[in-house]
Amino acid sequence: MDIRNQLEKRILIIDGAMGTMIQRYKLEEADYRGERFKDWHLDVKGNNDMLCITQPHIIEEIHGQYLEAGADIIETNTFSSTTIAMADYEMQEYAYELNVAAAQCARRAADKYTAMDPSKPRYVAGAIGPLNKTLSLSPDVNNPGFRALTFDEAMTAYYEQVSGLVEGGVDIILIETIFDTLNAKAAIYATKKFFQDTQKPELPIMISGTITDASGRTLSGQTLEAFYTSVSHAKPLSIGLNCALGAAEMRPHIEELSQIASCFTSAYPNAGLPNAMGEYDELPEQTAHFIEEWAEQGFVNIVGGCCGTTPDHIKHIADHMKKIKPRPLPVLEATLK
């Protein structure tokens, strides 16, 4: 069932944090390694994406908890599943397999819940993270012209990720937590190129940026409007914001985005701002209350949670959204060429 039809009828719910849920399992090094990587030469604890291969039942179980809570869209556990990010663990060669395995975990969970209620189809979004290297900023304060990565290297890594996600059966490509628009452009280019090269039907693209502080700019210095203008050529299904801020701090930016975006809008904030211990204290009903107000004002089409959010947060958000109409798409005036 086409997701666009669903978005015109109601506000869709995207899931919450994967990392927050994995932490609850209190996994040790041996759990991450599993049988297959038991002799790996580096510590791998913290490499959450590899759990799609070594502990797929845990990842599927977490997806199931979010679906049970009311999520319409679940994200694959692939935030770092590129050759570039996996270099931290010297596991570049497994990047493609990680994406296929993660997509299959999410696909099984989503199909199970769709089968239980076909009137509420569940969708799998292939999550593409921002990379741990940036194309616009130098990592060396003494050499501002230096770059740790080239555009072609980023594009090649993203291309492999997209191919693995599609192979595993995702419905959507989600380019998220964008702090550097040039990285996002590499991901967009890779996605478009993949579908052009393979002649497969193009999947919808969701794009979600990150405003990093009160200035209202991304880490690479763009205003929200500049960011939107820079990626709108991708003709995304939705554009939105996630991470970095809690709902209270994100509100003015979501309002601005809702006024400029010609496509659907999405928002999945953190559970407030982290405390001194780096943990999130905002209660599910608090997060849901903030997001309910955005929905009533007509700012959003897709909502959910990022860092610190749990199935309980998603359940509260989903319950609050049930009777609220989605943001209507703006009617754009034709411009003269």
CSV table of C-alpha atoms in Angstrom, one decimal:
chain,number,residue,atom,x,y,z
A,1,MET,CA,0.0,0.0,0.0
A,2,ASP,CA,1.5,3.3,-1.1
A,3,ILE,CA,2.7,5.3,1.9
A,4,ARG,CA,1.6,8.6,0.3
A,5,ASN,CA,-2.0,7.5,0.5
A,6,GLN,CA,-1.5,6.8,4.2
A,7,LEU,CA,0.2,10.2,4.8
A,8,GLU,CA,-2.7,12.0,3.2
A,9,LYS,CA,-5.1,10.3,5.7
A,10,ARG,CA,-3.3,10.5,9.0
A,11,ILE,CA,-0.1,11.4,10.9
A,12,LEU,CA,2.2,8.4,10.7
A,13,ILE,CA,4.4,7.3,13.6
A,14,ILE,CA,8.1,6.4,13.2
A,15,ASP,CA,9.8,4.4,15.9
A,16,GLY,CA,12.1,5.5,18.7
A,17,ALA,CA,15.7,4.9,19.7
A,18,MET,CA,17.4,1.6,18.8
A,19,GLY,CA,20.5,2.2,21.0
A,20,THR,CA,18.4,3.0,24.1
A,21,MET,CA,16.6,-0.3,23.8
A,22,ILE,CA,19.8,-2.3,23.1
A,23,GLN,CA,21.3,-0.9,26.3
A,24,ARG,CA,18.5,-2.5,28.2
A,25,TYR,CA,19.8,-6.0,27.2
A,26,LYS,CA,23.1,-5.3,29.0
A,27,LEU,CA,25.1,-7.1,26.4
A,28,GLU,CA,28.7,-8.0,26.9
A,29,GLU,CA,31.6,-8.4,24.4
A,30,ALA,CA,30.8,-12.1,23.9
A,31,ASP,CA,27.2,-11.3,23.1
A,32,TYR,CA,28.2,-8.8,20.4
A,33,ARG,CA,30.7,-11.3,18.8
A,34,GLY,CA,28.4,-14.2,18.8
A,35,GLU,CA,29.8,-17.5,17.4
A,36,ARG,CA,30.8,-16.0,14.1
A,37,PHE,CA,33.1,-13.3,15.3
A,38,LYS,CA,34.2,-14.9,18.5
A,39,ASP,CA,37.9,-14.6,17.5
A,40,TRP,CA,37.7,-11.1,16.1
A,41,HIS,CA,41.0,-9.2,16.7
A,42,LEU,CA,39.3,-6.0,18.0
A,43,ASP,CA,36.8,-5.3,20.7
A,44,VAL,CA,33.3,-4.9,19.1
A,45,LYS,CA,31.1,-4.1,22.1
A,46,GLY,CA,29.1,-1.0,21.1
A,47,ASN,CA,29.0,-1.9,17.4
A,48,ASN,CA,25.2,-2.1,17.6
A,49,ASP,CA,24.7,-2.7,13.9
A,50,MET,CA,26.5,-6.1,13.9
A,51,LEU,CA,23.8,-7.4,16.2
A,52,CYS,CA,21.7,-7.8,13.1
A,53,ILE,CA,24.1,-10.7,12.2
A,54,THR,CA,25.0,-12.0,15.7
A,55,GLN,CA,21.8,-11.4,17.6
A,56,PRO,CA,19.0,-10.9,15.1
A,57,HIS,CA,16.3,-12.1,17.5
A,58,ILE,CA,17.1,-9.1,19.8
A,59,ILE,CA,16.8,-6.6,16.9
A,60,GLU,CA,13.6,-8.1,15.7
A,61,GLU,CA,12.2,-8.1,19.2
A,62,ILE,CA,13.0,-4.4,19.6
A,63,HIS,CA,11.3,-3.7,16.2
A,64,GLY,CA,8.3,-5.7,17.5
A,65,GLN,CA,8.0,-3.6,20.7
A,66,TYR,CA,7.9,-0.4,18.6
A,67,LEU,CA,5.3,-1.9,16.2
A,68,GLU,CA,3.2,-3.0,19.2
A,69,ALA,CA,3.4,0.6,20.6
A,70,GLY,CA,1.9,1.9,17.3
A,71,ALA,CA,4.8,2.6,15.0
A,72,ASP,CA,3.9,2.7,11.3
A,73,ILE,CA,7.5,3.1,10.1
A,74,ILE,CA,10.4,1.2,11.7
A,75,GLU,CA,14.0,2.1,10.9
A,76,THR,CA,16.6,-0.6,10.1
A,77,ASN,CA,19.5,-0.9,12.6
A,78,THR,CA,22.0,0.4,10.1
A,79,PHE,CA,23.0,3.9,11.3
A,80,SER,CA,26.7,3.0,10.9
A,81,SER,CA,26.5,0.2,8.3
A,82,THR,CA,28.9,1.8,5.8
A,83,THR,CA,32.5,0.8,5.0
A,84,ILE,CA,33.6,4.2,6.4
A,85,ALA,CA,31.9,3.9,9.8
A,86,MET,CA,32.7,0.2,10.1
A,87,ALA,CA,36.5,1.0,9.7
A,88,ASP,CA,36.5,1.7,13.4
A,89,TYR,CA,36.1,-2.1,13.9
A,90,GLU,CA,38.0,-3.1,10.8
A,91,MET,CA,34.7,-4.7,9.6
A,92,GLN,CA,34.4,-2.8,6.3
A,93,GLU,CA,34.0,-6.1,4.3
A,94,TYR,CA,30.7,-6.8,6.2
A,95,ALA,CA,29.0,-3.5,5.5
A,96,TYR,CA,26.8,-4.9,2.7
A,97,GLU,CA,25.8,-8.0,4.7
A,98,LEU,CA,24.9,-5.9,7.7
A,99,ASN,CA,22.5,-3.8,5.6
A,100,VAL,CA,20.8,-6.9,4.1
A,101,ALA,CA,20.5,-8.6,7.5
A,102,ALA,CA,19.2,-5.5,9.2
A,103,ALA,CA,16.6,-4.9,6.5
A,104,GLN,CA,15.5,-8.5,6.8
A,105,CYS,CA,15.0,-8.2,10.6
A,106,ALA,CA,12.8,-5.2,10.1
A,107,ARG,CA,11.0,-6.6,7.2
A,108,ARG,CA,10.0,-9.8,9.1
A,109,ALA,CA,8.7,-7.7,12.1
A,110,ALA,CA,6.8,-5.2,9.9
A,111,ASP,CA,5.2,-8.0,7.8
A,112,LYS,CA,4.1,-9.8,10.9
A,113,TYR,CA,2.2,-6.7,12.2
A,114,THR,CA,0.8,-5.8,8.8
A,115,ALA,CA,-0.6,-9.3,8.5
A,116,MET,CA,-2.4,-8.9,11.9
A,117,ASP,CA,-4.1,-5.7,10.6
A,118,PRO,CA,-3.8,-5.1,6.9
A,119,SER,CA,-5.7,-1.8,7.2
A,120,LYS,CA,-2.6,-0.4,9.1
A,121,PRO,CA,0.3,-1.3,6.8
A,122,ARG,CA,3.8,-1.1,8.4
A,123,TYR,CA,6.8,0.2,6.5
A,124,VAL,CA,10.5,-0.4,6.7
A,125,ALA,CA,12.8,2.6,6.4
A,126,GLY,CA,16.4,1.9,5.5
A,127,ALA,CA,18.3,4.1,7.9
A,128,ILE,CA,21.4,5.8,6.5
A,129,GLY,CA,23.4,7.8,9.0
A,130,PRO,CA,25.6,10.8,8.5
A,131,LEU,CA,29.0,9.0,8.6
A,132,ASN,CA,31.7,9.7,11.2
A,133,LYS,CA,33.6,11.8,8.8
A,134,THR,CA,32.5,15.1,7.2
A,135,LEU,CA,33.0,16.5,3.7
A,136,SER,CA,32.5,20.2,4.7
A,137,LEU,CA,34.7,20.5,7.8
A,138,SER,CA,38.3,19.8,8.5
A,139,PRO,CA,39.1,17.5,11.5
A,140,ASP,CA,42.4,19.3,11.8
A,141,VAL,CA,42.1,22.7,13.4
A,142,ASN,CA,45.6,23.7,12.1
A,143,ASN,CA,44.7,22.8,8.5
A,144,PRO,CA,41.2,24.1,7.6
A,145,GLY,CA,41.6,23.0,4.0
A,146,PHE,CA,42.1,19.3,4.9
A,147,ARG,CA,39.3,16.8,4.4
A,148,ALA,CA,39.2,13.2,5.8
A,149,LEU,CA,37.0,12.1,3.0
A,150,THR,CA,36.2,12.8,-0.7
A,151,PHE,CA,32.8,13.1,-2.2
A,152,ASP,CA,33.4,10.0,-4.3
A,153,GLU,CA,34.4,7.9,-1.3
A,154,ALA,CA,31.3,8.9,0.6
A,155,MET,CA,29.1,8.2,-2.5
A,156,THR,CA,30.6,4.8,-3.0
A,157,ALA,CA,30.1,3.8,0.6
A,158,TYR,CA,26.5,5.0,0.5
A,159,TYR,CA,25.9,3.2,-2.8
A,160,GLU,CA,26.8,-0.1,-1.2
A,161,GLN,CA,24.6,0.6,1.8
A,162,VAL,CA,21.6,1.4,-0.4
A,163,SER,CA,22.1,-1.7,-2.5
A,164,GLY,CA,22.2,-3.8,0.7
A,165,LEU,CA,19.1,-2.2,2.1
A,166,VAL,CA,17.1,-2.7,-1.1
A,167,GLU,CA,18.3,-6.3,-1.3
A,168,GLY,CA,16.9,-6.8,2.2
A,169,GLY,CA,13.5,-5.5,1.3
A,170,VAL,CA,13.1,-1.9,2.6
A,171,ASP,CA,10.2,0.4,1.5
A,172,ILE,CA,11.9,3.7,2.0
A,173,ILE,CA,15.4,5.2,2.0
A,174,LEU,CA,15.8,7.4,5.1
A,175,ILE,CA,18.8,9.7,5.1
A,176,GLU,CA,18.9,11.0,8.7
A,177,THR,CA,20.7,12.9,11.4
A,178,ILE,CA,22.3,15.1,8.7
A,179,PHE,CA,24.8,17.6,10.2
A,180,ASP,CA,26.7,18.1,6.9
A,181,THR,CA,24.6,18.7,3.8
A,182,LEU,CA,27.4,17.6,1.5
A,183,ASN,CA,27.4,14.2,3.1
A,184,ALA,CA,23.6,14.1,2.5
A,185,LYS,CA,24.1,15.1,-1.1
A,186,ALA,CA,26.5,12.1,-1.5
A,187,ALA,CA,23.8,9.8,-0.1
A,188,ILE,CA,21.1,11.3,-2.3
A,189,TYR,CA,23.4,11.0,-5.4
A,190,ALA,CA,24.2,7.4,-4.4
A,191,THR,CA,20.6,6.5,-4.0
A,192,LYS,CA,19.5,8.0,-7.3
A,193,LYS,CA,22.4,6.4,-9.1
A,194,PHE,CA,21.7,3.0,-7.6
A,195,PHE,CA,18.1,3.0,-8.9
A,196,GLN,CA,19.2,4.4,-12.3
A,197,ASP,CA,21.9,1.8,-12.7
A,198,THR,CA,19.8,-1.2,-11.6
A,199,GLN,CA,16.5,0.0,-13.3
A,200,LYS,CA,14.7,-1.0,-10.1
A,201,PRO,CA,11.6,1.1,-9.2
A,202,GLU,CA,12.8,4.1,-7.2
A,203,LEU,CA,11.9,4.0,-3.5
A,204,PRO,CA,10.8,7.2,-1.8
A,205,ILE,CA,13.5,9.1,0.1
A,206,MET,CA,12.9,10.6,3.5
A,207,ILE,CA,15.5,13.3,4.6
A,208,SER,CA,16.0,14.3,8.2
A,209,GLY,CA,18.5,17.0,9.3
A,210,THR,CA,19.9,18.0,12.7
A,211,ILE,CA,19.9,21.5,14.1
A,212,THR,CA,22.7,21.3,16.6
A,213,ASP,CA,22.1,24.3,18.8
A,214,ALA,CA,20.1,27.4,19.5
A,215,SER,CA,21.5,29.2,16.5
A,216,GLY,CA,19.1,27.2,14.3
A,217,ARG,CA,21.9,25.9,12.1
A,218,THR,CA,23.3,22.6,11.1
A,219,LEU,CA,26.9,21.7,12.3
A,220,SER,CA,28.2,22.7,8.9
A,221,GLY,CA,26.6,26.1,9.3
A,222,GLN,CA,23.5,26.1,7.2
A,223,THR,CA,20.2,27.7,8.2
A,224,LEU,CA,17.2,25.4,8.0
A,225,GLU,CA,15.9,27.1,4.9
A,226,ALA,CA,19.3,26.8,3.2
A,227,PHE,CA,19.4,23.1,4.2
A,228,TYR,CA,15.9,22.5,2.7
A,229,THR,CA,16.9,24.3,-0.5
A,230,SER,CA,20.1,22.3,-0.8
A,231,VAL,CA,18.3,18.9,-0.7
A,232,SER,CA,14.9,19.6,-2.2
A,233,HIS,CA,16.2,18.6,-5.7
A,234,ALA,CA,15.9,15.0,-4.4
A,235,LYS,CA,12.1,15.4,-4.5
A,236,PRO,CA,11.9,13.7,-1.1
A,237,LEU,CA,8.7,12.1,0.3
A,238,SER,CA,9.4,14.0,3.5
A,239,ILE,CA,11.9,16.4,5.0
A,240,GLY,CA,12.3,16.8,8.7
A,241,LEU,CA,14.4,17.1,11.8
A,242,ASN,CA,15.7,14.6,14.3
A,243,CYS,CA,18.2,14.2,17.2
A,244,ALA,CA,20.3,16.9,19.0
A,245,LEU,CA,17.3,18.7,20.5
A,246,GLY,CA,14.3,17.7,22.6
A,247,ALA,CA,10.8,18.6,21.5
A,248,ALA,CA,10.7,21.8,23.4
A,249,GLU,CA,13.8,23.2,21.7
A,250,MET,CA,12.9,21.8,18.3
A,251,ARG,CA,9.5,23.4,18.1
A,252,PRO,CA,10.4,26.8,16.4
A,253,HIS,CA,12.4,24.9,13.7
A,254,ILE,CA,9.6,22.5,13.0
A,255,GLU,CA,7.2,25.4,12.6
A,256,GLU,CA,9.6,27.1,10.2
A,257,LEU,CA,10.0,23.9,8.2
A,258,SER,CA,6.3,23.3,7.9
A,259,GLN,CA,6.0,26.7,6.3
A,260,ILE,CA,8.7,26.2,3.6
A,261,ALA,CA,8.5,22.5,2.8
A,262,SER,CA,6.5,21.5,-0.3
A,263,CYS,CA,6.6,17.8,0.7
A,264,PHE,CA,5.5,16.0,3.9
A,265,THR,CA,7.3,16.9,7.1
A,266,SER,CA,8.8,14.7,9.8
A,267,ALA,CA,10.0,15.3,13.4
A,268,TYR,CA,11.5,12.8,15.8
A,269,PRO,CA,13.2,14.6,18.7
A,270,ASN,CA,15.2,13.3,21.6
A,271,ALA,CA,13.6,12.7,25.0
A,272,GLY,CA,14.5,16.2,26.1
A,273,LEU,CA,18.2,17.2,26.5
A,274,PRO,CA,20.7,14.8,28.2
A,275,ASN,CA,21.4,15.2,31.9
A,276,ALA,CA,24.9,15.5,33.4
A,277,MET,CA,25.3,11.7,33.0
A,278,GLY,CA,24.3,11.8,29.3
A,279,GLU,CA,20.9,10.2,30.0
A,280,TYR,CA,17.5,11.3,29.0
A,281,ASP,CA,14.8,12.1,31.6
A,282,GLU,CA,11.8,13.3,29.7
A,283,LEU,CA,8.8,11.2,30.4
A,284,PRO,CA,6.7,9.7,27.6
A,285,GLU,CA,3.7,11.8,28.4
A,286,GLN,CA,5.9,15.0,28.3
A,287,THR,CA,7.3,14.2,24.9
A,288,ALA,CA,3.8,13.3,23.6
A,289,HIS,CA,2.4,16.5,24.9
A,290,PHE,CA,4.9,18.7,23.0
A,291,ILE,CA,4.4,16.7,19.8
A,292,GLU,CA,0.6,16.9,20.2
A,293,GLU,CA,0.8,20.7,20.1
A,294,TRP,CA,2.8,20.6,16.9
A,295,ALA,CA,0.3,18.3,15.3
A,296,GLU,CA,-2.7,20.5,16.4
A,297,GLN,CA,-0.9,23.5,14.8
A,298,GLY,CA,-0.6,21.6,11.6
A,299,PHE,CA,3.2,21.3,11.5
A,300,VAL,CA,3.8,17.6,11.0
A,301,ASN,CA,3.0,14.5,8.9
A,302,ILE,CA,5.4,11.9,10.5
A,303,VAL,CA,6.4,12.0,14.2
A,304,GLY,CA,8.3,9.7,16.6
A,305,GLY,CA,11.4,9.7,18.8
A,306,CYS,CA,15.2,9.7,18.7
A,307,CYS,CA,17.8,9.3,21.5
A,308,GLY,CA,16.3,8.3,24.8
A,309,THR,CA,12.9,7.5,23.5
A,310,THR,CA,11.4,4.0,24.1
A,311,PRO,CA,8.3,2.1,23.0
A,312,ASP,CA,6.4,3.8,25.9
A,313,HIS,CA,7.2,7.2,24.4
A,314,ILE,CA,6.0,6.0,21.0
A,315,LYS,CA,2.8,4.6,22.4
A,316,HIS,CA,2.0,7.9,24.1
A,317,ILE,CA,2.8,9.8,20.9
A,318,ALA,CA,0.7,7.4,18.8
A,319,ASP,CA,-2.2,7.7,21.2
A,320,HIS,CA,-2.1,11.5,21.0
A,321,MET,CA,-2.0,11.6,17.2
A,322,LYS,CA,-5.1,9.4,16.6
A,323,LYS,CA,-7.6,12.2,16.3
A,324,ILE,CA,-5.4,14.9,14.8
A,325,LYS,CA,-5.4,15.6,11.1
A,326,PRO,CA,-2.1,15.6,9.2
A,327,ARG,CA,-0.5,18.7,7.9
A,328,PRO,CA,-1.9,19.4,4.4
A,329,LEU,CA,0.6,19.7,1.6
A,330,PRO,CA,0.9,23.3,0.4
A,331,VAL,CA,-0.6,24.3,-3.0
A,332,LEU,CA,2.4,25.6,-4.9
A,333,GLU,CA,2.0,28.3,-7.5
A,334,ALA,CA,3.5,27.6,-10.8
A,335,THR,CA,6.5,29.7,-11.5
A,336,LEU,CA,7.6,31.1,-14.8
A,337,LYS,CA,10.6,29.4,-16.3
